[in-house]
Amino acid sequence: MMSYPRKTTFSRALLLLSALLMLSIITSLGRRGETLKSLPEISKTSEQFSAVAEADMMAQQYRRELLEKRCISTKSLKTFDYLIERPWLLRWLIYNDEHRLMYCYVPKVSCTQWKKLFGILSGVFPNVPFNSINSGHAHEPNLFPSLAQLPEPEIRRRLETYTSFMFTRHPLERMASAYRDKLSPGNTVYRQQYAAKIMGQPNGSISIHNRQNTSLPLDELPTVTFDKFAEWIVRAGPVDLDTNSKKAQHDEHWRPMVDLCHPCTIPYTVLGRTATLDEDARLVLRTANITSVKFPEGYRSATPGVTESLVSTVPSAVLKGVLRHYLHDLFLFGYRPQAVFHENATARDITQNMYEELLAEAMMPHT
């Protein structure tokens, strides 16, 4: 069973530290005979910092407790040994030894920005402004060391001692983002690999490592529709963790998050969400005591605004298969699939009913 630090201990320590800092400031000012007019502002800042830290810790406590409870209820708990014996499951966990930091990257969940930050920390991108780093460069193969490359003792040491984190996103929104990014007319590589297969032979299989599948010229490639993309993913079935699956339907951009980061096995220090990206990113850096770089704030994806319209094109039977495919992502991280429907109340109710049926089939509690 995963164990986490108690929120109350941290909060009391933080409040005590704030009080000692204030006392030190007051004493210093008093000795120099300086005015105390600025003290109310200092006090307010200290209180605000304490409130933010408390809110961050409460959010983390809730997420960890929810995850732990649901991991137990789904019998998804596995040991470190299980992962270590299957190194292909660890390739998404990259690390930085200098800062004792470990990150499980999930494509389409702000991982480009986090990889840029890792590049700055590791010196891969020295003296380069954050926004000037080429996004493609941040995704070059083997740019960052992963746990999959290490011997067992080194894997275990990092899993047990490093500050670790992962970020999640609503599974349907993440799927829509992958579709818009990878299968749009502007992405020639993915369209050449997958477009004909998705639209013509959804039950087919292409190796995710085959980057030379260019049997059709670009102007003859069919337009990939979201409903066919959904059907193609569903027909592949679940990821078999015991084998190093190379099915294209299991590409990392739409593979379930739990199959990338194994949150029921690895007790991440910080469980972040894209919905609270700015706050959670600050928490990661604060927890790891990193002050040399800041995570860029203020970015907002356009995908949430189109997810409803895309998902609405998927037939009910296929949508139920999509929910089954991402069932553990939805359940373990507390996402509700109907939340993507803001205008279509009928679709929202149908989706909620399908989700509850799937939870019942899998013997997962609804709450």
Coordinates of C-alpha atoms in Angstrom, one line a residue, residues 153-290:
P153 CA 19.7 -1.2 -8.1
E154 CA 19.8 2.2 -9.7
I155 CA 16.2 2.0 -10.9
R156 CA 15.1 1.1 -7.4
R157 CA 17.1 3.8 -5.7
R158 CA 15.6 6.5 -7.9
L159 CA 12.1 5.2 -7.5
E160 CA 12.4 5.2 -3.8
T161 CA 14.3 8.4 -3.1
Y162 CA 13.7 11.0 -5.9
T163 CA 11.1 13.7 -6.0
S164 CA 8.8 12.3 -8.7
F165 CA 5.8 13.7 -10.6
M166 CA 3.4 13.1 -13.4
F167 CA 0.6 15.2 -14.9
T168 CA -2.8 14.0 -16.1
R169 CA -5.5 15.4 -18.4
H170 CA -9.1 14.4 -19.0
P171 CA -8.7 11.3 -21.2
L172 CA -11.2 12.3 -23.9
E173 CA -9.7 15.8 -24.1
R174 CA -6.2 14.2 -24.4
M175 CA -7.5 11.9 -27.1
A176 CA -9.0 14.8 -29.0
S177 CA -5.7 16.7 -28.7
A178 CA -3.7 13.8 -30.1
Y179 CA -6.1 13.6 -33.0
R180 CA -5.8 17.3 -33.8
D181 CA -2.1 17.4 -33.4
K182 CA -1.0 14.1 -35.1
L183 CA -3.7 13.4 -37.7
S184 CA -4.4 16.9 -39.0
P185 CA -3.3 17.7 -42.6
G186 CA -0.3 19.6 -41.2
N187 CA 1.3 16.4 -39.7
T188 CA 2.7 14.6 -42.7
V189 CA 4.6 11.9 -40.7
Y190 CA 1.7 10.5 -38.7
R191 CA -0.8 10.9 -41.6
Q192 CA 1.5 8.9 -43.9
Q193 CA 1.8 6.2 -41.3
Y194 CA -1.7 5.9 -40.2
A195 CA -4.3 7.7 -42.3
A196 CA -5.0 5.0 -44.9
K197 CA -5.0 2.3 -42.2
I198 CA -7.4 4.2 -39.9
M199 CA -9.9 5.0 -42.7
G200 CA -9.7 1.8 -44.7
Q201 CA -8.6 -1.1 -42.4
P202 CA -9.2 -0.1 -38.8
N203 CA -8.3 -3.6 -37.6
G204 CA -4.9 -3.5 -39.1
S205 CA -1.6 -3.1 -37.2
I206 CA 1.4 -0.9 -38.0
S207 CA 4.6 -0.9 -36.0
I208 CA 4.9 2.3 -34.0
H209 CA 8.6 2.2 -35.0
N210 CA 8.0 2.1 -38.7
R211 CA 8.6 5.6 -39.8
Q212 CA 9.0 4.7 -43.5
N213 CA 5.4 3.8 -44.3
T214 CA 4.8 6.2 -47.2
S215 CA 2.9 4.0 -49.7
L216 CA 0.6 6.8 -50.6
P217 CA 1.5 10.3 -51.7
L218 CA 0.3 13.1 -49.4
D219 CA -2.3 14.3 -51.9
E220 CA -3.9 10.9 -52.0
L221 CA -4.1 10.3 -48.2
P222 CA -7.7 10.3 -46.9
T223 CA -8.8 12.7 -44.3
V224 CA -8.9 11.0 -40.9
T225 CA -12.2 11.6 -39.1
F226 CA -12.4 11.5 -35.3
D227 CA -15.1 8.7 -35.2
K228 CA -12.9 6.4 -37.3
F229 CA -9.9 7.3 -35.2
A230 CA -11.9 6.3 -32.1
E231 CA -13.0 3.0 -33.7
W232 CA -9.4 2.2 -34.7
I233 CA -8.2 2.6 -31.2
V234 CA -11.0 0.6 -29.7
R235 CA -10.5 -2.4 -32.0
A236 CA -6.9 -2.7 -30.9
G237 CA -7.9 -3.8 -27.4
P238 CA -6.0 -3.0 -24.2
V239 CA -2.3 -2.7 -23.9
D240 CA -0.6 -6.0 -22.8
L241 CA 2.0 -4.8 -20.3
D242 CA 3.7 -8.1 -20.3
T243 CA 4.9 -7.6 -23.9
N244 CA 6.5 -4.6 -25.6
S245 CA 3.5 -3.8 -27.7
K246 CA 4.3 -2.1 -31.0
K247 CA 0.8 -1.7 -32.3
A248 CA 0.2 1.7 -33.8
Q249 CA -3.1 1.9 -31.8
H250 CA -0.9 1.8 -28.7
D251 CA 1.2 4.8 -29.7
E252 CA 2.2 6.9 -26.7
H253 CA 0.1 9.9 -27.8
W254 CA -3.1 8.0 -27.2
R255 CA -2.0 5.1 -24.9
P256 CA -3.8 5.3 -21.5
M257 CA -1.9 7.3 -19.0
V258 CA -1.9 4.5 -16.4
D259 CA 0.0 2.3 -18.9
L260 CA 2.7 4.9 -19.3
C261 CA 3.2 5.9 -15.7
H262 CA 1.9 3.1 -13.5
P263 CA 0.5 5.3 -10.7
C264 CA -0.7 2.4 -8.6
T265 CA 2.9 1.2 -8.3
I266 CA 4.9 4.4 -8.2
P267 CA 3.9 6.8 -5.3
Y268 CA 4.5 10.1 -7.1
T269 CA 5.4 13.0 -4.9
V270 CA 3.2 15.3 -6.9
L271 CA 0.2 14.4 -9.0
G272 CA -0.4 17.3 -11.3
R273 CA -3.3 18.1 -13.6
T274 CA -3.5 20.3 -16.7
A275 CA -6.5 22.0 -15.2
T276 CA -4.2 23.4 -12.4
L277 CA -1.0 23.3 -14.4
D278 CA 0.5 26.6 -13.2
E279 CA -0.1 25.9 -9.5
D280 CA 1.1 22.3 -9.7
A281 CA 4.2 23.2 -11.7
R282 CA 5.2 25.7 -9.0
L283 CA 4.6 22.9 -6.4
V284 CA 6.9 20.5 -8.3
L285 CA 9.8 23.0 -8.4
R286 CA 9.2 24.2 -4.8
T287 CA 9.2 20.6 -3.6
A288 CA 12.4 19.8 -5.5
N289 CA 14.0 23.1 -4.3
I290 CA 14.6 24.3 -7.8

